[in-house]
Amino acid sequence: MTPNEFRVERDSMGELRVPAWALWGAQTQRAVQNFPLSGLPMPRAFLRALGLVKWAAAGANLELGEIDKVRGFAIQRAALEVAEGRHDAHFPVDVFQTGSGTSSNMNANEVIARLATQYAGGAPVHPNDHVNRSQSSNDVIPTAIHVGAALGVAEQLVPALRELTETIARKAADVGDTVKTGRTHLMDAMPLTLGQELGAWRAQLEDGIARLQSTRPRLHSLALGGTAVGTGINAPPQFGARAAALLSRQTGLDLQPSRNPFASIAAQDTAVELSGQLRTIAVSLMKIANDLRWMNSGPLAGLGEIALPALQPGSSIMPGKVNPVVPEAVAMAAAQVIGNDVTVSIAGQSGSFQLNVMLPVIAYDLLQSIALLAASAHMLGRSAIAGFAVNARQVASALDRNPMLVTALSPVIGYDQAAAIAKRALAEGRPIREVATEMTDLSSERLARLLDPAALTRGGVRHGTGD
């Protein structure tokens, strides 16, 4: 067949020309013509989930006697091929389409029906009567969103975050005893160790994993079986439970039918919740990325505490310049995830009565956020944190001249005298201990004990509010 050959397909609205090579039918073709908005098709993760939902639906229909074995097995075979990505070229519908995702559901129904008709030995398989049996777009698409997101979280994001926390832990074990100047408001503050600084990053990410896990019970709840509005019209009473059980076995996830299919179809609160957790993880990754950028800044005019791995030339005009490209890329990805969360939040409240009508964009942005965060976590760990080197001389020099060490003297000599020492040390560019020797009657031994930076990272003498 040549690209210009067509065949005639029919649906309830009449005849339509469809490319001869295409597996889709008339309803998909109408969507292609009606929604030429972005050129963005639904993502692979969504098509995988949609194929799995169609496979499970056919299996449930088989178990309940709603479809004959020849057609049922043929549909399951074709649906698994869709899930595996063997027919992605035949899913051309734009993300920005009908808000229920009906066009994408029918795209799947038509592709699977055409394939299944071949696998059934020519027995006609109808997109609606057979592939879509016991289903509606209104419960299929929310189910595919939950399944796709749950798989992405379990298979991609949580493992990537765990790998990153382990990378941070290994780096902390390697350089964690290094004492450095702490910073608050970007200004010199009390010292801490690199292990403590990296440990804070690790705790942020561990909390992010815990937040994701807390969403699982609701994310693993499926709308399938509710059909059009939640009543389950045209579906056997056990359809949702049977399909969820099949999906659980196929995916390894603990999936359950929704306790209230009306809510699962009318609203997308769980998607909004998960998007919020993803936004929080994005904020954590951006914070870590920016810390790395600051610590790496220089090599002469910045902080220069660490040197990130040199990955590529940093300038087209300044020879020898090397930039912190990985943290920058991660920060941009995090910004995209934060923007996606705004979209998902707006989309989540964009339902009227019994149906949310921004399902495709919820699916797209949610799955993109999961993939971006997983890739960012891998890259940040492998290409930045694992390989950075500590500039011990620079760290020690800054620490020795840190005027905030005087905080440890406040309980002994008073806040005002300590402030005077700090101001003089800063003005004269001298170490606090040297100036304190001149301005107090404390012995050198006591000053050494009070101003020992390593001791101060373990608590030392505490004073003030922590500002």
GROMACS .gro file of C-alpha atoms in nm:
model
  467
    1MET     CA    1   0.000   0.000   0.000
    2THR     CA    2   0.116   0.352  -0.073
    3PRO     CA    3   0.072   0.635   0.176
    4ASN     CA    4  -0.194   0.790  -0.049
    5GLU     CA    5  -0.423   0.485  -0.062
    6PHE     CA    6  -0.748   0.494   0.133
    7ARG     CA    7  -1.028   0.265   0.233
    8VAL     CA    8  -1.383   0.361   0.332
    9GLU     CA    9  -1.491   0.304   0.693
   10ARG     CA   10  -1.835   0.359   0.845
   11ASP     CA   11  -1.960   0.458   1.188
   12SER     CA   12  -2.289   0.591   1.322
   13MET     CA   13  -2.226   0.927   1.153
   14GLY     CA   14  -2.160   0.785   0.808
   15GLU     CA   15  -1.869   0.707   0.578
   16LEU     CA   16  -1.515   0.833   0.609
   17ARG     CA   17  -1.191   0.773   0.423
   18VAL     CA   18  -0.915   0.616   0.635
   19PRO     CA   19  -0.555   0.551   0.524
   20ALA     CA   20  -0.544   0.201   0.384
   21TRP     CA   21  -0.248   0.102   0.602
   22ALA     CA   22  -0.405   0.221   0.927
   23LEU     CA   23  -0.540  -0.022   1.186
   24TRP     CA   24  -0.781   0.240   1.319
   25GLY     CA   25  -1.131   0.308   1.195
   26ALA     CA   26  -1.375   0.589   1.134
   27GLN     CA   27  -1.405   0.726   1.488
   28THR     CA   28  -1.030   0.756   1.526
   29GLN     CA   29  -1.009   0.922   1.186
   30ARG     CA   30  -1.269   1.178   1.288
   31ALA     CA   31  -1.061   1.258   1.596
   32VAL     CA   32  -0.747   1.298   1.384
   33GLN     CA   33  -0.930   1.547   1.167
   34ASN     CA   34  -1.109   1.726   1.452
   35PHE     CA   35  -0.814   1.779   1.688
   36PRO     CA   36  -0.505   1.893   1.494
   37LEU     CA   37  -0.383   2.090   1.795
   38SER     CA   38  -0.042   1.987   1.926
   39GLY     CA   39   0.084   1.689   1.732
   40LEU     CA   40   0.137   1.521   2.071
   41PRO     CA   41  -0.006   1.168   2.080
   42MET     CA   42  -0.095   0.996   2.405
   43PRO     CA   43   0.224   0.871   2.574
   44ARG     CA   44   0.356   0.516   2.567
   45ALA     CA   45   0.288   0.465   2.936
   46PHE     CA   46  -0.079   0.549   2.882
   47LEU     CA   47  -0.110   0.319   2.578
   48ARG     CA   48   0.049   0.040   2.778
   49ALA     CA   49  -0.208   0.086   3.054
   50LEU     CA   50  -0.494   0.116   2.806
   51GLY     CA   51  -0.391  -0.209   2.639
   52LEU     CA   52  -0.374  -0.383   2.975
   53VAL     CA   53  -0.720  -0.254   3.068
   54LYS     CA   54  -0.863  -0.388   2.741
   55TRP     CA   55  -0.689  -0.722   2.803
   56ALA     CA   56  -0.836  -0.747   3.152
   57ALA     CA   57  -1.180  -0.638   3.033
   58ALA     CA   58  -1.182  -0.914   2.771
   59GLY     CA   59  -1.072  -1.163   3.034
   60ALA     CA   60  -1.349  -1.057   3.271
   61ASN     CA   61  -1.604  -1.081   2.989
   62LEU     CA   62  -1.477  -1.431   2.913
   63GLU     CA   63  -1.507  -1.541   3.276
   64LEU     CA   64  -1.858  -1.400   3.300
   65GLY     CA   65  -1.977  -1.549   2.972
   66GLU     CA   66  -2.022  -1.212   2.806
   67ILE     CA   67  -1.812  -1.300   2.504
   68ASP     CA   68  -1.721  -1.622   2.321
   69LYS     CA   69  -1.375  -1.772   2.361
   70VAL     CA   70  -1.265  -1.719   2.001
   71ARG     CA   71  -1.328  -1.347   2.010
   72GLY     CA   72  -1.223  -1.309   2.374
   73PHE     CA   73  -0.883  -1.469   2.331
   74ALA     CA   74  -0.828  -1.280   2.005
   75ILE     CA   75  -0.904  -0.950   2.179
   76GLN     CA   76  -0.668  -1.036   2.462
   77ARG     CA   77  -0.388  -1.120   2.218
   78ALA     CA   78  -0.433  -0.792   2.032
   79ALA     CA   79  -0.467  -0.591   2.353
   80LEU     CA   80  -0.139  -0.727   2.488
   81GLU     CA   81   0.030  -0.629   2.162
   82VAL     CA   82  -0.099  -0.276   2.217
   83ALA     CA   83   0.028  -0.283   2.575
   84GLU     CA   84   0.370  -0.397   2.454
   85GLY     CA   85   0.397  -0.105   2.211
   86ARG     CA   86   0.382  -0.305   1.889
   87HIS     CA   87   0.120  -0.077   1.733
   88ASP     CA   88   0.197   0.270   1.868
   89ALA     CA   89   0.205   0.414   1.515
   90HIS     CA   90  -0.167   0.345   1.498
   91PHE     CA   91  -0.254   0.571   1.792
   92PRO     CA   92  -0.245   0.918   1.632
   93VAL     CA   93  -0.508   1.098   1.842
   94ASP     CA   94  -0.390   1.426   1.991
   95VAL     CA   95  -0.367   1.473   2.368
   96PHE     CA   96  -0.601   1.771   2.334
   97GLN     CA   97  -0.917   1.591   2.230
   98THR     CA   98  -1.257   1.516   2.374
   99GLY     CA   99  -1.229   1.559   2.750
  100SER     CA  100  -1.348   1.210   2.840
  101GLY     CA  101  -1.079   1.050   2.628
  102THR     CA  102  -1.346   0.881   2.417
  103SER     CA  103  -1.136   0.927   2.105
  104SER     CA  104  -0.843   0.742   2.260
  105ASN     CA  105  -1.070   0.469   2.394
  106MET     CA  106  -1.224   0.421   2.050
  107ASN     CA  107  -0.879   0.433   1.893
  108ALA     CA  108  -0.787   0.135   2.110
  109ASN     CA  109  -1.118  -0.038   2.043
  110GLU     CA  110  -1.079  -0.001   1.665
  111VAL     CA  111  -0.715  -0.109   1.649
  112ILE     CA  112  -0.776  -0.409   1.875
  113ALA     CA  113  -1.092  -0.505   1.684
  114ARG     CA  114  -0.912  -0.502   1.351
  115LEU     CA  115  -0.625  -0.711   1.483
  116ALA     CA  116  -0.856  -0.946   1.674
  117THR     CA  117  -1.065  -1.009   1.361
  118GLN     CA  118  -0.749  -1.144   1.198
  119TYR     CA  119  -0.660  -1.353   1.503
  120ALA     CA  120  -1.014  -1.488   1.529
  121GLY     CA  121  -0.991  -1.644   1.186
  122GLY     CA  122  -1.212  -1.385   1.026
  123ALA     CA  123  -1.490  -1.388   1.285
  124PRO     CA  124  -1.589  -1.020   1.297
  125VAL     CA  125  -1.484  -0.842   1.614
  126HIS     CA  126  -1.672  -0.518   1.669
  127PRO     CA  127  -1.499  -0.222   1.842
  128ASN     CA  128  -1.801  -0.143   2.060
  129ASP     CA  129  -1.994  -0.468   2.091
  130HIS     CA  130  -1.694  -0.686   2.167
  131VAL     CA  131  -1.377  -0.489   2.257
  132ASN     CA  132  -1.566  -0.224   2.458
  133ARG     CA  133  -1.816  -0.468   2.607
  134SER     CA  134  -1.909  -0.392   2.971
  135GLN     CA  135  -1.715  -0.066   2.950
  136SER     CA  136  -1.748   0.305   2.884
  137SER     CA  137  -1.480   0.558   2.796
  138ASN     CA  138  -1.584   0.721   3.124
  139ASP     CA  139  -1.453   0.434   3.336
  140VAL     CA  140  -1.183   0.303   3.101
  141ILE     CA  141  -0.980   0.624   3.078
  142PRO     CA  142  -0.974   0.697   3.456
  143THR     CA  143  -0.873   0.333   3.506
  144ALA     CA  144  -0.592   0.363   3.251
  145ILE     CA  145  -0.470   0.681   3.424
  146HIS     CA  146  -0.451   0.501   3.759
  147VAL     CA  147  -0.289   0.188   3.616
  148GLY     CA  148  -0.036   0.385   3.410
  149ALA     CA  149   0.057   0.608   3.702
  150ALA     CA  150   0.076   0.318   3.948
  151LEU     CA  151   0.307   0.126   3.715
  152GLY     CA  152   0.523   0.434   3.661
  153VAL     CA  153   0.555   0.498   4.033
  154ALA     CA  154   0.630   0.134   4.117
  155GLU     CA  155   0.858   0.049   3.825
  156GLN     CA  156   1.034   0.379   3.756
  157LEU     CA  157   1.007   0.652   4.015
  158VAL     CA  158   1.040   0.473   4.349
  159PRO     CA  159   1.339   0.263   4.230
  160ALA     CA  160   1.506   0.576   4.090
  161LEU     CA  161   1.457   0.768   4.414
  162ARG     CA  162   1.588   0.475   4.617
  163GLU     CA  163   1.893   0.455   4.394
  164LEU     CA  164   1.952   0.827   4.447
  165THR     CA  165   1.922   0.798   4.825
  166GLU     CA  166   2.172   0.511   4.819
  167THR     CA  167   2.412   0.716   4.605
  168ILE     CA  168   2.385   1.003   4.852
  169ALA     CA  169   2.447   0.764   5.142
  170ARG     CA  170   2.759   0.626   4.976
  171LYS     CA  171   2.889   0.974   4.905
  172ALA     CA  172   2.819   1.079   5.263
  173ALA     CA  173   3.016   0.780   5.389
  174ASP     CA  174   3.306   0.888   5.167
  175VAL     CA  175   3.319   1.264   5.239
  176GLY     CA  176   3.082   1.299   5.533
  177ASP     CA  177   3.343   1.387   5.795
  178THR     CA  178   3.442   1.705   5.613
  179VAL     CA  179   3.343   2.007   5.823
  180LYS     CA  180   3.223   2.308   5.623
  181THR     CA  181   3.063   2.644   5.669
  182GLY     CA  182   2.688   2.630   5.698
  183ARG     CA  183   2.477   2.895   5.527
  184THR     CA  184   2.143   3.051   5.606
  185HIS     CA  185   2.002   3.332   5.389
  186LEU     CA  186   2.305   3.251   5.167
  187MET     CA  187   2.518   3.402   5.445
  188ASP     CA  188   2.781   3.231   5.661
  189ALA     CA  189   2.628   3.037   5.949
  190MET     CA  190   2.737   2.773   6.199
  191PRO     CA  191   2.939   2.479   6.067
  192LEU     CA  192   2.811   2.136   5.979
  193THR     CA  193   2.956   1.830   5.812
  194LEU     CA  194   2.905   1.733   5.451
  195GLY     CA  195   2.750   1.414   5.587
  196GLN     CA  196   2.488   1.621   5.766
  197GLU     CA  197   2.423   1.829   5.455
  198LEU     CA  198   2.388   1.524   5.233
  199GLY     CA  199   2.183   1.352   5.500
  200ALA     CA  200   1.926   1.630   5.472
  201TRP     CA  201   1.896   1.563   5.099
  202ARG     CA  202   1.854   1.194   5.164
  203ALA     CA  203   1.581   1.258   5.422
  204GLN     CA  204   1.391   1.478   5.176
  205LEU     CA  205   1.390   1.201   4.918
  206GLU     CA  206   1.295   0.932   5.169
  207ASP     CA  207   1.001   1.147   5.273
  208GLY     CA  208   0.911   1.178   4.906
  209ILE     CA  209   0.904   0.800   4.869
  210ALA     CA  210   0.686   0.774   5.180
  211ARG     CA  211   0.445   1.029   5.034
  212LEU     CA  212   0.417   0.828   4.713
  213GLN     CA  213   0.353   0.509   4.907
  214SER     CA  214   0.080   0.678   5.109
  215THR     CA  215  -0.111   0.748   4.787
  216ARG     CA  216  -0.107   0.385   4.673
  217PRO     CA  217  -0.438   0.268   4.826
  218ARG     CA  218  -0.629   0.536   4.634
  219LEU     CA  219  -0.417   0.509   4.319
  220HIS     CA  220  -0.477   0.133   4.308
  221SER     CA  221  -0.854   0.186   4.320
  222LEU     CA  222  -1.009   0.152   3.974
  223ALA     CA  223  -1.321   0.303   3.818
  224LEU     CA  224  -1.366   0.009   3.580
  225GLY     CA  225  -1.712  -0.142   3.617
  226GLY     CA  226  -1.883   0.191   3.676
  227THR     CA  227  -1.934   0.238   3.299
  228ALA     CA  228  -2.106   0.565   3.202
  229VAL     CA  229  -2.181   0.746   3.529
  230GLY     CA  230  -2.100   0.496   3.804
  231THR     CA  231  -2.415   0.282   3.804
  232GLY     CA  232  -2.249   0.003   3.606
  233ILE     CA  233  -2.511   0.006   3.330
  234ASN     CA  234  -2.449  -0.267   3.068
  235ALA     CA  235  -2.184  -0.439   3.282
  236PRO     CA  236  -2.228  -0.753   3.495
  237PRO     CA  237  -2.209  -0.679   3.871
  238GLN     CA  238  -1.881  -0.871   3.912
  239PHE     CA  239  -1.712  -0.723   3.605
  240GLY     CA  240  -1.505  -0.459   3.788
  241ALA     CA  241  -1.377  -0.702   4.051
  242ARG     CA  242  -1.287  -0.967   3.792
  243ALA     CA  243  -1.104  -0.714   3.573
  244ALA     CA  244  -0.915  -0.570   3.872
  245ALA     CA  245  -0.805  -0.919   3.978
  246LEU     CA  246  -0.676  -0.993   3.628
  247LEU     CA  247  -0.495  -0.662   3.611
  248SER     CA  248  -0.337  -0.730   3.950
  249ARG     CA  249  -0.197  -1.063   3.830
  250GLN     CA  250  -0.072  -0.913   3.506
  251THR     CA  251   0.096  -0.606   3.660
  252GLY     CA  252   0.199  -0.724   4.005
  253LEU     CA  253   0.005  -0.437   4.159
  254ASP     CA  254  -0.260  -0.479   4.426
  255LEU     CA  255  -0.552  -0.331   4.232
  256GLN     CA  256  -0.909  -0.312   4.357
  257PRO     CA  257  -1.241  -0.189   4.219
  258SER     CA  258  -1.334   0.154   4.347
  259ARG     CA  259  -1.544   0.162   4.664
  260ASN     CA  260  -1.740   0.441   4.496
  261PRO     CA  261  -1.729   0.434   4.115
  262PHE     CA  262  -1.940   0.749   4.100
  263ALA     CA  263  -1.657   0.947   4.261
  264SER     CA  264  -1.389   0.773   4.055
  265ILE     CA  265  -1.562   0.878   3.733
  266ALA     CA  266  -1.685   1.221   3.835
  267ALA     CA  267  -1.357   1.338   3.993
  268GLN     CA  268  -0.983   1.294   3.957
  269ASP     CA  269  -0.885   1.371   4.316
  270THR     CA  270  -0.633   1.088   4.334
  271ALA     CA  271  -0.455   1.214   4.024
  272VAL     CA  272  -0.444   1.560   4.182
  273GLU     CA  273  -0.310   1.409   4.506
  274LEU     CA  274  -0.039   1.214   4.326
  275SER     CA  275   0.055   1.518   4.119
  276GLY     CA  276   0.101   1.710   4.442
  277GLN     CA  277   0.336   1.442   4.572
  278LEU     CA  278   0.529   1.459   4.245
  279ARG     CA  279   0.549   1.837   4.277
  280THR     CA  280   0.697   1.797   4.627
  281ILE     CA  281   0.961   1.558   4.495
  282ALA     CA  282   1.036   1.804   4.214
  283VAL     CA  283   1.087   2.078   4.473
  284SER     CA  284   1.325   1.849   4.665
  285LEU     CA  285   1.526   1.769   4.352
  286MET     CA  286   1.543   2.136   4.256
  287LYS     CA  287   1.669   2.224   4.603
  288ILE     CA  288   1.940   1.957   4.583
  289ALA     CA  289   2.033   2.063   4.228
  290ASN     CA  290   2.065   2.426   4.331
  291ASP     CA  291   2.274   2.337   4.636
  292LEU     CA  292   2.509   2.150   4.406
  293ARG     CA  293   2.528   2.448   4.170
  294TRP     CA  294   2.616   2.686   4.454
  295MET     CA  295   2.871   2.448   4.607
  296ASN     CA  296   3.031   2.400   4.265
  297SER     CA  297   3.032   2.773   4.177
  298GLY     CA  298   3.365   2.921   4.077
  299PRO     CA  299   3.623   2.792   4.033
  300LEU     CA  300   3.769   3.116   4.170
  301ALA     CA  301   3.494   3.371   4.227
  302GLY     CA  302   3.234   3.135   4.372
  303LEU     CA  303   3.213   2.904   4.672
  304GLY     CA  304   3.426   2.637   4.510
  305GLU     CA  305   3.352   2.377   4.777
  306ILE     CA  306   3.316   2.091   4.531
  307ALA     CA  307   3.394   2.016   4.169
  308LEU     CA  308   3.120   1.839   3.978
  309PRO     CA  309   3.224   1.597   3.703
  310ALA     CA  310   3.321   1.783   3.385
  311LEU     CA  311   3.082   1.651   3.122
  312GLN     CA  312   3.100   1.894   2.830
  313PRO     CA  313   3.241   2.234   2.726
  314GLY     CA  314   3.040   2.508   2.891
  315SER     CA  315   3.070   2.795   2.648
  316SER     CA  316   3.088   2.861   2.277
  317ILE     CA  317   3.302   3.170   2.337
  318MET     CA  318   3.490   3.119   2.668
  319PRO     CA  319   3.746   2.838   2.631
  320GLY     CA  320   3.787   2.607   2.928
  321LYS     CA  321   3.457   2.696   3.089
  322VAL     CA  322   3.270   2.401   3.243
  323ASN     CA  323   2.915   2.440   3.372
  324PRO     CA  324   2.698   2.239   3.616
  325VAL     CA  325   2.486   2.104   3.331
  326VAL     CA  326   2.327   1.810   3.514
  327PRO     CA  327   2.187   2.014   3.805
  328GLU     CA  328   2.061   2.269   3.552
  329ALA     CA  329   1.883   2.002   3.350
  330VAL     CA  330   1.731   1.854   3.664
  331ALA     CA  331   1.611   2.197   3.775
  332MET     CA  332   1.440   2.248   3.440
  333ALA     CA  333   1.275   1.908   3.461
  334ALA     CA  334   1.156   1.993   3.811
  335ALA     CA  335   1.011   2.320   3.682
  336GLN     CA  336   0.820   2.126   3.417
  337VAL     CA  337   0.678   1.892   3.682
  338ILE     CA  338   0.569   2.189   3.894
  339GLY     CA  339   0.398   2.335   3.587
  340ASN     CA  340   0.234   1.999   3.515
  341ASP     CA  341   0.095   2.001   3.866
  342VAL     CA  342  -0.078   2.332   3.798
  343THR     CA  343  -0.234   2.181   3.486
  344VAL     CA  344  -0.345   1.866   3.668
  345SER     CA  345  -0.492   2.076   3.949
  346ILE     CA  346  -0.694   2.287   3.706
  347ALA     CA  347  -0.795   1.975   3.515
  348GLY     CA  348  -0.894   1.800   3.836
  349GLN     CA  349  -1.160   2.057   3.914
  350SER     CA  350  -1.282   2.065   3.553
  351GLY     CA  351  -1.563   1.820   3.585
  352SER     CA  352  -1.934   1.876   3.585
  353PHE     CA  353  -2.168   1.646   3.776
  354GLN     CA  354  -2.080   1.286   3.676
  355LEU     CA  355  -1.768   1.324   3.460
  356ASN     CA  356  -1.431   1.495   3.459
  357VAL     CA  357  -1.367   1.634   3.111
  358MET     CA  358  -0.991   1.689   3.109
  359LEU     CA  359  -0.882   1.328   3.141
  360PRO     CA  360  -0.635   1.310   2.849
  361VAL     CA  361  -0.425   1.606   2.968
  362ILE     CA  362  -0.427   1.467   3.322
  363ALA     CA  363  -0.292   1.141   3.186
  364TYR     CA  364  -0.028   1.311   2.975
  365ASP     CA  365   0.106   1.546   3.241
  366LEU     CA  366   0.092   1.296   3.527
  367LEU     CA  367   0.282   1.032   3.333
  368GLN     CA  368   0.531   1.286   3.200
  369SER     CA  369   0.601   1.405   3.553
  370ILE     CA  370   0.666   1.050   3.675
  371ALA     CA  371   0.905   0.982   3.387
  372LEU     CA  372   1.087   1.315   3.424
  373LEU     CA  373   1.141   1.271   3.797
  374ALA     CA  374   1.264   0.915   3.756
  375ALA     CA  375   1.511   1.015   3.485
  376SER     CA  376   1.621   1.319   3.686
  377ALA     CA  377   1.688   1.112   3.998
  378HIS     CA  378   1.898   0.865   3.798
  379MET     CA  379   2.097   1.141   3.628
  380LEU     CA  380   2.153   1.352   3.937
  381GLY     CA  381   2.290   1.056   4.128
  382ARG     CA  382   2.499   0.898   3.857
  383SER     CA  383   2.633   1.207   3.679
  384ALA     CA  384   2.665   1.461   3.961
  385ILE     CA  385   2.657   1.336   4.319
  386ALA     CA  386   2.847   1.011   4.276
  387GLY     CA  387   3.142   1.183   4.111
  388PHE     CA  388   3.186   1.522   4.274
  389ALA     CA  389   3.517   1.598   4.443
  390VAL     CA  390   3.556   1.804   4.760
  391ASN     CA  391   3.792   2.102   4.748
  392ALA     CA  392   3.920   2.046   5.100
  393ARG     CA  393   4.156   2.343   5.103
  394GLN     CA  394   3.883   2.589   5.002
  395VAL     CA  395   3.637   2.441   5.252
  396ALA     CA  396   3.891   2.463   5.536
  397SER     CA  397   3.994   2.818   5.446
  398ALA     CA  398   3.636   2.945   5.448
  399LEU     CA  399   3.564   2.763   5.771
  400ASP     CA  400   3.868   2.910   5.946
  401ARG     CA  401   3.756   3.264   5.857
  402ASN     CA  402   3.385   3.209   5.932
  403PRO     CA  403   3.284   3.490   6.172
  404MET     CA  404   2.976   3.299   6.283
  405LEU     CA  405   3.192   3.063   6.488
  406VAL     CA  406   3.171   3.337   6.749
  407THR     CA  407   2.819   3.212   6.825
  408ALA     CA  408   2.977   2.949   7.047
  409LEU     CA  409   3.125   3.226   7.267
  410SER     CA  410   2.797   3.411   7.329
  411PRO     CA  411   2.695   3.212   7.640
  412VAL     CA  412   3.039   3.277   7.788
  413ILE     CA  413   3.114   3.643   7.702
  414GLY     CA  414   2.769   3.773   7.604
  415TYR     CA  415   2.604   3.853   7.272
  416ASP     CA  416   2.733   4.210   7.241
  417GLN     CA  417   3.100   4.129   7.293
  418ALA     CA  418   3.071   3.828   7.063
  419ALA     CA  419   2.920   4.053   6.794
  420ALA     CA  420   3.208   4.298   6.834
  421ILE     CA  421   3.458   4.017   6.786
  422ALA     CA  422   3.277   3.896   6.474
  423LYS     CA  423   3.268   4.244   6.320
  424ARG     CA  424   3.639   4.303   6.384
  425ALA     CA  425   3.736   3.959   6.253
  426LEU     CA  426   3.533   4.016   5.937
  427ALA     CA  427   3.666   4.369   5.884
  428GLU     CA  428   4.027   4.261   5.929
  429GLY     CA  429   3.993   3.929   5.749
  430ARG     CA  430   4.128   3.738   6.050
  431PRO     CA  431   4.019   3.414   6.220
  432ILE     CA  432   3.774   3.446   6.509
  433ARG     CA  433   4.009   3.267   6.750
  434GLU     CA  434   4.290   3.511   6.684
  435VAL     CA  435   4.069   3.817   6.745
  436ALA     CA  436   3.899   3.659   7.047
  437THR     CA  437   4.240   3.603   7.206
  438GLU     CA  438   4.300   3.977   7.191
  439MET     CA  439   3.951   4.089   7.298
  440THR     CA  440   3.879   3.844   7.584
  441ASP     CA  441   4.060   3.700   7.881
  442LEU     CA  442   3.977   3.341   7.774
  443SER     CA  443   4.277   3.110   7.752
  444SER     CA  444   4.397   2.976   7.419
  445GLU     CA  445   4.304   2.627   7.532
  446ARG     CA  446   3.948   2.724   7.620
  447LEU     CA  447   3.903   2.918   7.298
  448ALA     CA  448   4.031   2.621   7.099
  449ARG     CA  449   3.779   2.399   7.276
  450LEU     CA  450   3.486   2.640   7.236
  451LEU     CA  451   3.560   2.721   6.872
  452ASP     CA  452   3.640   2.370   6.748
  453PRO     CA  453   3.428   2.347   6.429
  454ALA     CA  454   3.402   1.968   6.444
  455ALA     CA  455   3.271   1.982   6.799
  456LEU     CA  456   3.019   2.246   6.698
  457THR     CA  457   2.870   2.013   6.434
  458ARG     CA  458   2.783   1.775   6.718
  459GLY     CA  459   2.596   2.046   6.905
  460GLY     CA  460   2.866   2.215   7.108
  461VAL     CA  461   2.747   2.524   7.294
  462ARG     CA  462   2.406   2.634   7.166
  463HIS     CA  463   2.270   2.983   7.189
  464GLY     CA  464   1.998   3.194   7.034
  465THR     CA  465   1.693   3.103   6.828
  466GLY     CA  466   1.858   2.932   6.533
  467ASP     CA  467   1.812   3.234   6.308
   0.00000   0.00000   0.00000
